[in-house]
Coordinates of C-alpha atoms and ligand atoms in Angstrom, one line a residue:
M1 CA -167.9 87.9 9.9
S2 CA -167.4 84.8 12.0
N3 CA -170.4 82.4 12.5
L4 CA -170.1 82.8 16.2
V5 CA -173.1 84.8 17.6
H6 CA -172.9 86.2 21.1
I7 CA -176.3 87.0 22.6
L8 CA -176.7 88.8 25.9
A9 CA -180.1 87.8 27.4
I10 CA -182.2 89.3 30.2
E11 CA -185.1 87.6 32.0
S12 CA -187.1 89.6 34.6
S13 CA -190.7 88.5 34.1
C14 CA -191.5 87.5 37.6
D15 CA -189.3 87.4 40.7
D16 CA -185.9 86.2 39.3
T17 CA -183.4 88.6 37.8
S18 CA -181.3 86.6 35.4
V19 CA -178.7 87.5 32.8
A20 CA -177.0 85.0 30.4
V21 CA -174.4 85.1 27.7
L22 CA -174.7 82.5 24.9
R23 CA -172.3 81.7 22.1
N24 CA -174.6 80.2 19.4
N25 CA -176.5 77.6 21.4
E26 CA -173.9 77.2 24.1
V27 CA -174.3 78.9 27.5
L28 CA -171.2 80.8 28.6
S29 CA -172.9 82.2 31.7
N30 CA -176.4 82.2 33.3
I31 CA -176.5 84.2 36.5
T32 CA -179.7 84.5 38.5
A33 CA -180.5 86.7 41.5
N34 CA -183.5 85.2 43.4
Q35 CA -185.7 87.5 45.4
A36 CA -186.1 86.1 48.9
I37 CA -188.2 89.1 49.9
H38 CA -191.5 87.5 48.8
S39 CA -191.4 84.4 51.0
S40 CA -192.7 86.3 54.1
Y41 CA -195.7 87.6 52.0
G42 CA -196.8 84.1 50.8
G43 CA -196.5 85.1 47.1
V44 CA -194.8 87.5 44.8
V45 CA -195.6 91.2 45.6
P46 CA -195.3 92.9 42.1
E47 CA -194.1 96.3 43.4
L48 CA -191.4 94.7 45.5
A49 CA -190.4 92.4 42.6
S50 CA -189.8 95.4 40.2
R51 CA -187.8 97.2 42.9
A52 CA -185.7 94.2 43.5
H53 CA -185.1 93.7 39.8
D54 CA -183.9 97.4 39.6
Q55 CA -181.5 96.7 42.5
N56 CA -180.1 93.5 41.0
I57 CA -180.0 94.0 37.3
S58 CA -176.7 95.9 36.9
T59 CA -174.7 93.6 39.1
T60 CA -176.3 90.5 37.5
Y61 CA -175.3 91.9 34.1
E62 CA -171.7 92.5 35.2
A63 CA -171.4 89.0 36.7
A64 CA -172.8 87.4 33.5
L65 CA -170.2 89.2 31.4
K66 CA -167.4 88.3 33.8
V67 CA -168.2 84.6 34.0
A68 CA -168.6 84.5 30.2
D69 CA -165.3 86.3 30.0
I70 CA -166.4 88.6 27.2
K71 CA -166.5 92.4 26.7
P72 CA -169.7 94.3 25.9
D73 CA -168.5 95.1 22.4
Q74 CA -168.3 91.4 21.5
I75 CA -172.1 91.0 22.0
D76 CA -174.0 90.7 18.7
A77 CA -177.6 91.3 20.1
I78 CA -179.4 92.1 23.3
A79 CA -182.4 89.8 24.1
Y80 CA -185.0 90.3 26.8
T81 CA -188.4 88.9 28.0
N82 CA -191.2 90.9 26.5
G83 CA -194.0 89.0 28.2
P84 CA -196.0 87.3 29.6
G85 CA -195.3 88.3 33.2
L86 CA -195.7 91.1 35.7
L87 CA -195.7 94.4 33.9
G88 CA -193.5 96.3 36.4
S89 CA -190.9 93.5 36.3
L90 CA -190.9 93.3 32.5
L91 CA -190.4 97.0 32.3
V92 CA -187.2 96.8 34.3
G93 CA -185.6 94.2 32.1
S94 CA -186.8 95.7 28.8
S95 CA -185.7 99.2 29.8
F96 CA -182.2 97.9 30.7
A97 CA -182.1 95.9 27.4
K98 CA -183.1 99.0 25.4
G99 CA -180.4 101.1 27.2
L100 CA -177.8 98.5 26.4
S101 CA -179.0 98.4 22.8
I102 CA -178.6 102.1 22.4
G103 CA -175.3 102.3 24.3
L104 CA -173.7 99.4 22.5
S105 CA -175.4 100.0 19.1
K106 CA -176.5 96.4 19.0
P107 CA -179.9 95.0 17.8
L108 CA -182.7 94.1 20.2
I109 CA -184.6 90.8 20.3
A110 CA -187.9 90.6 22.2
V111 CA -188.6 87.1 23.5
N112 CA -191.9 85.3 24.6
H113 CA -191.2 83.8 28.0
M114 CA -193.4 80.7 27.4
K115 CA -191.7 80.0 24.1
A116 CA -188.4 80.3 25.8
H117 CA -189.3 77.7 28.5
I118 CA -189.9 75.2 25.6
L119 CA -186.8 76.1 23.6
A120 CA -184.7 75.5 26.8
H121 CA -184.6 72.0 25.4
F122 CA -182.4 73.3 22.5
I123 CA -179.6 74.6 24.8
D124 CA -176.3 73.0 24.0
G125 CA -177.9 71.0 21.2
Q126 CA -177.7 67.7 23.0
N127 CA -180.6 65.4 23.2
Q128 CA -183.1 67.8 21.8
P129 CA -186.6 66.8 20.7
E130 CA -187.3 66.2 17.0
L131 CA -190.0 68.3 15.4
P132 CA -193.0 68.1 15.7
F133 CA -193.2 67.4 19.5
L134 CA -195.6 68.1 22.4
C135 CA -194.5 70.1 25.3
L136 CA -196.3 70.3 28.7
T137 CA -195.3 73.7 30.0
V138 CA -196.0 74.0 33.7
S139 CA -195.0 77.1 35.6
G140 CA -196.3 79.5 38.3
G141 CA -198.5 81.3 35.8
H142 CA -199.2 78.9 33.0
T143 CA -200.1 75.3 32.3
Q144 CA -200.2 74.5 28.6
I145 CA -199.9 71.6 26.2
V146 CA -198.1 73.0 23.2
L147 CA -197.8 71.4 19.8
V148 CA -194.4 72.5 18.6
K149 CA -194.6 72.2 14.8
D150 CA -191.4 74.2 14.3
I151 CA -189.2 76.4 16.4
Y152 CA -191.1 79.4 15.0
D153 CA -194.5 77.8 14.9
M154 CA -196.2 76.7 18.1
E155 CA -199.8 76.0 18.9
V156 CA -201.4 75.8 22.4
I157 CA -203.8 72.8 22.2
G158 CA -204.8 72.8 25.8
Q159 CA -204.4 75.0 28.9
T160 CA -205.7 75.7 32.3
K161 CA -208.9 77.7 32.6
D162 CA -208.0 79.1 36.0
D163 CA -205.0 78.3 38.2
A164 CA -201.7 77.1 36.9
A165 CA -200.1 73.9 38.2
G166 CA -197.4 75.8 40.0
E167 CA -200.0 78.0 41.6
A168 CA -201.8 74.9 42.7
F169 CA -198.6 73.7 44.4
D170 CA -197.9 77.0 45.9
K171 CA -201.4 77.7 47.2
A172 CA -201.9 74.2 48.6
A173 CA -198.5 74.6 50.3
K174 CA -199.6 77.9 51.8
M175 CA -202.6 76.1 53.3
L176 CA -200.1 73.8 55.0
G177 CA -198.1 76.7 56.4
I178 CA -195.2 76.1 53.9
P179 CA -193.5 79.4 52.8
Y180 CA -193.6 80.7 49.2
P181 CA -192.7 79.2 46.7
G182 CA -194.1 76.0 48.2
G183 CA -193.7 73.8 45.1
P184 CA -190.1 72.7 45.9
L185 CA -190.9 72.0 49.5
V186 CA -194.1 70.0 48.7
D187 CA -191.8 68.0 46.4
K188 CA -189.2 67.5 49.2
Y189 CA -191.7 66.5 52.0
G190 CA -193.8 64.5 49.5
K191 CA -190.9 62.1 48.9
E192 CA -191.3 60.7 52.4
G193 CA -195.1 60.5 52.3
D194 CA -197.9 58.1 51.1
P195 CA -199.4 59.5 47.9
K196 CA -202.6 57.5 48.2
R197 CA -203.3 58.4 51.8
F198 CA -205.6 61.4 50.9
T199 CA -207.8 61.7 47.8
F200 CA -208.4 65.1 46.2
P201 CA -210.6 65.7 43.2
K202 CA -209.3 65.9 39.6
A203 CA -211.2 68.2 37.3
N204 CA -212.6 66.7 34.2
M205 CA -212.3 69.5 31.6
P206 CA -213.1 69.2 27.9
N207 CA -210.5 68.4 25.3
F208 CA -206.9 69.0 26.6
D209 CA -207.8 71.7 29.1
Y210 CA -207.1 71.9 32.8
S211 CA -208.6 73.4 35.9
F212 CA -207.1 73.5 39.4
S213 CA -209.5 75.8 41.3
G214 CA -211.8 73.0 42.5
F215 CA -208.8 71.0 43.7
K216 CA -207.5 74.0 45.6
T217 CA -210.9 74.6 47.3
A218 CA -211.1 70.9 48.2
V219 CA -207.6 70.9 49.8
L220 CA -208.6 74.1 51.8
N221 CA -211.9 72.6 53.0
F222 CA -210.3 69.3 53.9
V223 CA -207.4 70.9 55.8
R224 CA -209.7 73.3 57.7
K225 CA -212.1 70.6 58.7
S226 CA -209.3 68.2 59.8
S227 CA -207.5 70.9 61.7
D228 CA -210.7 71.9 63.5
K229 CA -211.0 68.3 64.8
N230 CA -207.3 68.0 65.5
P231 CA -205.1 71.2 65.7
D232 CA -202.0 69.1 65.1
F233 CA -203.4 67.5 61.9
I234 CA -201.1 69.3 59.5
Q235 CA -198.0 68.7 61.6
N236 CA -198.8 65.1 62.1
N237 CA -199.6 64.4 58.4
L238 CA -197.4 66.8 56.5
Q239 CA -195.5 64.3 54.4
D240 CA -198.7 62.3 53.4
L241 CA -200.5 65.6 52.7
C242 CA -197.7 66.8 50.4
A243 CA -197.4 63.4 48.7
S244 CA -201.1 63.2 48.0
I245 CA -201.3 66.8 46.8
Q246 CA -198.3 66.3 44.5
N247 CA -199.7 63.0 43.2
T248 CA -203.1 64.5 42.4
I249 CA -201.6 67.5 40.5
V250 CA -199.1 65.2 38.6
E251 CA -201.8 62.6 37.7
T252 CA -204.1 65.4 36.4
L253 CA -201.3 66.7 34.2
F254 CA -200.6 63.3 32.7
D255 CA -204.3 62.4 32.1
K256 CA -204.5 65.2 29.4
L257 CA -201.0 64.8 28.1
I258 CA -201.6 61.1 27.3
L259 CA -204.9 62.0 25.5
A260 CA -203.2 64.8 23.5
A261 CA -200.3 62.5 22.5
K262 CA -202.8 59.9 21.2
A263 CA -205.0 62.4 19.4
H264 CA -202.0 64.1 17.6
K265 CA -200.2 60.8 17.1
I266 CA -197.0 62.3 18.5
N267 CA -194.5 60.3 20.6
Q268 CA -191.9 63.0 21.2
I269 CA -192.9 64.4 24.5
A270 CA -191.2 67.2 26.5
I271 CA -191.9 69.0 29.8
A272 CA -190.8 72.5 30.6
G273 CA -191.3 75.4 33.1
G274 CA -190.7 75.6 36.9
V275 CA -192.9 72.6 37.8
S276 CA -190.8 70.4 35.4
A277 CA -188.3 70.5 38.3
N278 CA -190.7 68.3 40.3
S279 CA -189.2 64.9 41.0
L280 CA -192.5 63.0 40.7
L281 CA -193.3 64.7 37.3
R282 CA -189.9 63.9 36.0
S283 CA -189.9 60.2 37.1
K284 CA -193.5 59.7 36.0
L285 CA -192.7 61.1 32.6
Q286 CA -190.1 58.4 32.2
K287 CA -192.3 55.6 33.4
I288 CA -195.4 56.7 31.4
G289 CA -193.1 57.3 28.4
E290 CA -191.9 53.7 28.5
E291 CA -195.5 52.4 28.7
H292 CA -196.6 54.5 25.7
S293 CA -193.3 54.2 23.7
W294 CA -192.7 57.9 23.9
K295 CA -189.3 59.5 23.5
T296 CA -189.2 61.9 26.5
F297 CA -187.3 65.1 27.1
I298 CA -186.7 66.6 30.5
P299 CA -184.8 69.9 30.8
K300 CA -181.7 70.2 32.9
F301 CA -182.7 71.2 36.4
E302 CA -181.1 74.7 36.0
Y303 CA -183.2 75.4 32.9
C304 CA -186.6 74.5 34.4
T305 CA -187.3 77.5 36.6
D306 CA -186.9 81.0 35.2
N307 CA -183.5 81.7 33.7
A308 CA -182.0 83.9 31.0
A309 CA -180.3 81.1 29.2
M310 CA -183.7 80.1 27.7
I311 CA -184.2 83.6 26.6
G312 CA -180.8 83.5 24.9
I313 CA -181.4 80.3 23.0
T314 CA -184.8 81.6 21.7
A315 CA -183.1 84.9 20.6
Y316 CA -180.3 82.9 18.9
Y317 CA -182.9 81.3 16.5
D318 CA -184.5 84.8 16.0
F319 CA -181.1 86.2 15.2
L320 CA -180.5 83.5 12.6
K321 CA -183.8 84.5 11.0
G322 CA -183.2 88.2 11.2
N323 CA -186.1 88.7 13.6
F324 CA -185.2 91.8 15.5
S325 CA -187.5 94.1 17.4
D326 CA -187.4 97.9 17.8
L327 CA -187.1 100.3 20.7
G328 CA -190.8 101.2 20.5
L329 CA -192.0 97.8 21.4
V330 CA -193.8 97.8 24.8
P331 CA -193.8 94.7 27.1
N332 CA -197.0 92.8 27.2
A333 CA -198.0 91.2 30.5
R334 CA -200.5 88.9 28.7
L335 CA -198.4 88.1 25.6
K336 CA -199.8 85.0 23.9
L337 CA -197.9 82.0 22.4
S338 CA -200.3 81.4 19.6
V339 CA -203.7 82.7 18.5
E340 CA -205.5 79.8 20.2
D341 CA -203.8 80.7 23.5
Ligands
LIG401 O1 -191.2 78.8 35.4 P1 -191.1 79.4 36.8 O2 -189.8 79.5 37.4 O3 -191.8 80.8 36.9 C1 -192.9 81.2 36.1 O4 -192.7 81.4 34.9 O5 -194.0 81.1 36.7 O6 -192.1 78.5 37.7 C2 -192.2 78.7 39.1 C3 -193.2 77.7 39.7 C4 -193.6 78.0 41.1 O7 -195.0 77.8 41.2 C5 -192.8 76.9 41.9 O8 -193.5 76.5 43.1 C6 -192.8 75.8 40.9 O9 -192.5 76.4 39.7 N1 -191.8 74.8 41.2 C7 -192.1 73.5 41.6 C8 -190.8 72.9 41.8 N2 -189.8 73.8 41.6 C9 -190.4 74.9 41.2 N3 -193.2 72.9 41.8 C10 -193.2 71.6 42.2 N4 -192.1 70.9 42.5 C11 -190.9 71.5 42.3 N5 -189.7 70.8 42.5
LIG402 ZN1 -191.3 80.9 33.8

């Protein structure tokens, strides 16, 4: 048998239908169908998300094989996201994966989505963090500081007790009339604004935990009051509002990350997840990293937001260990990364 392992990976945990083909740690294709339907609702509508996955998954699968230029019988294993995520969305991807596993007689590998965000750093094997390292994983549903002791051994040492950082971006954006997902647009408008113009509260949580619900309420109250006085307030101050909101979220994230790095005496620091696409978070990581003599790791832009390549790299390591799953495994919307989670 050759040492080349071909993994077909499927990601469908939220609102992106993505299929990738990897040869060992190298990505041959990574095709994502985004679901535009949610923007008019101001957030992901679970029922519409699973229907859209259902519509997109076969064509995304065919496109991924075509771009990778491989035939189904060359695949060694089928990987899929088993959680956390929206149950209806997870069911579409897992059912499709199980169907392929039966049809092609290939083993299945169930992957934890949060672990996959972190292991996206190992794609292509270039500039990957050394173990152990800390990873700040920031997405639409999660905000975690993870101590990565080993590829197979991760511990959540801090996390949000309410809203995730991505949710804080999206909900603050919604208050400003910015369509879902607001994070990328807050980033864009914030580049032109003054980050010190408005001050919003930063929660002071114990240990390495986060909370964004007080921040969210403060933004809502401030925007409402200001708009009552001046109906054009948002329009006239959009860039400064975005810059100040973004700056508060990013500073909050770094306050705890710096403490965690000191407490655990670790200077290999990575970021991952959709919010790691944020330009301020990326530039600040470099700046703060220089100040604290950290070695910093920022994922390639295409591997920050949800994608199947990160599911594929995680499955590749499971394949090497012989960690396969069986057809009876049911997706878990609240799947944990570690017992502390
Ligand atoms: O990891 P991800 O694609 O999906 C989840 O697993 O949740 O993360 C999506 C989140 C959304 O909240 C989105 O607004 C945020 O990532 N996001 C950003 C940026 N790009 C995506 N937030 C701030 N700035 C960005 N450039
Ligand atoms: Zn994600």
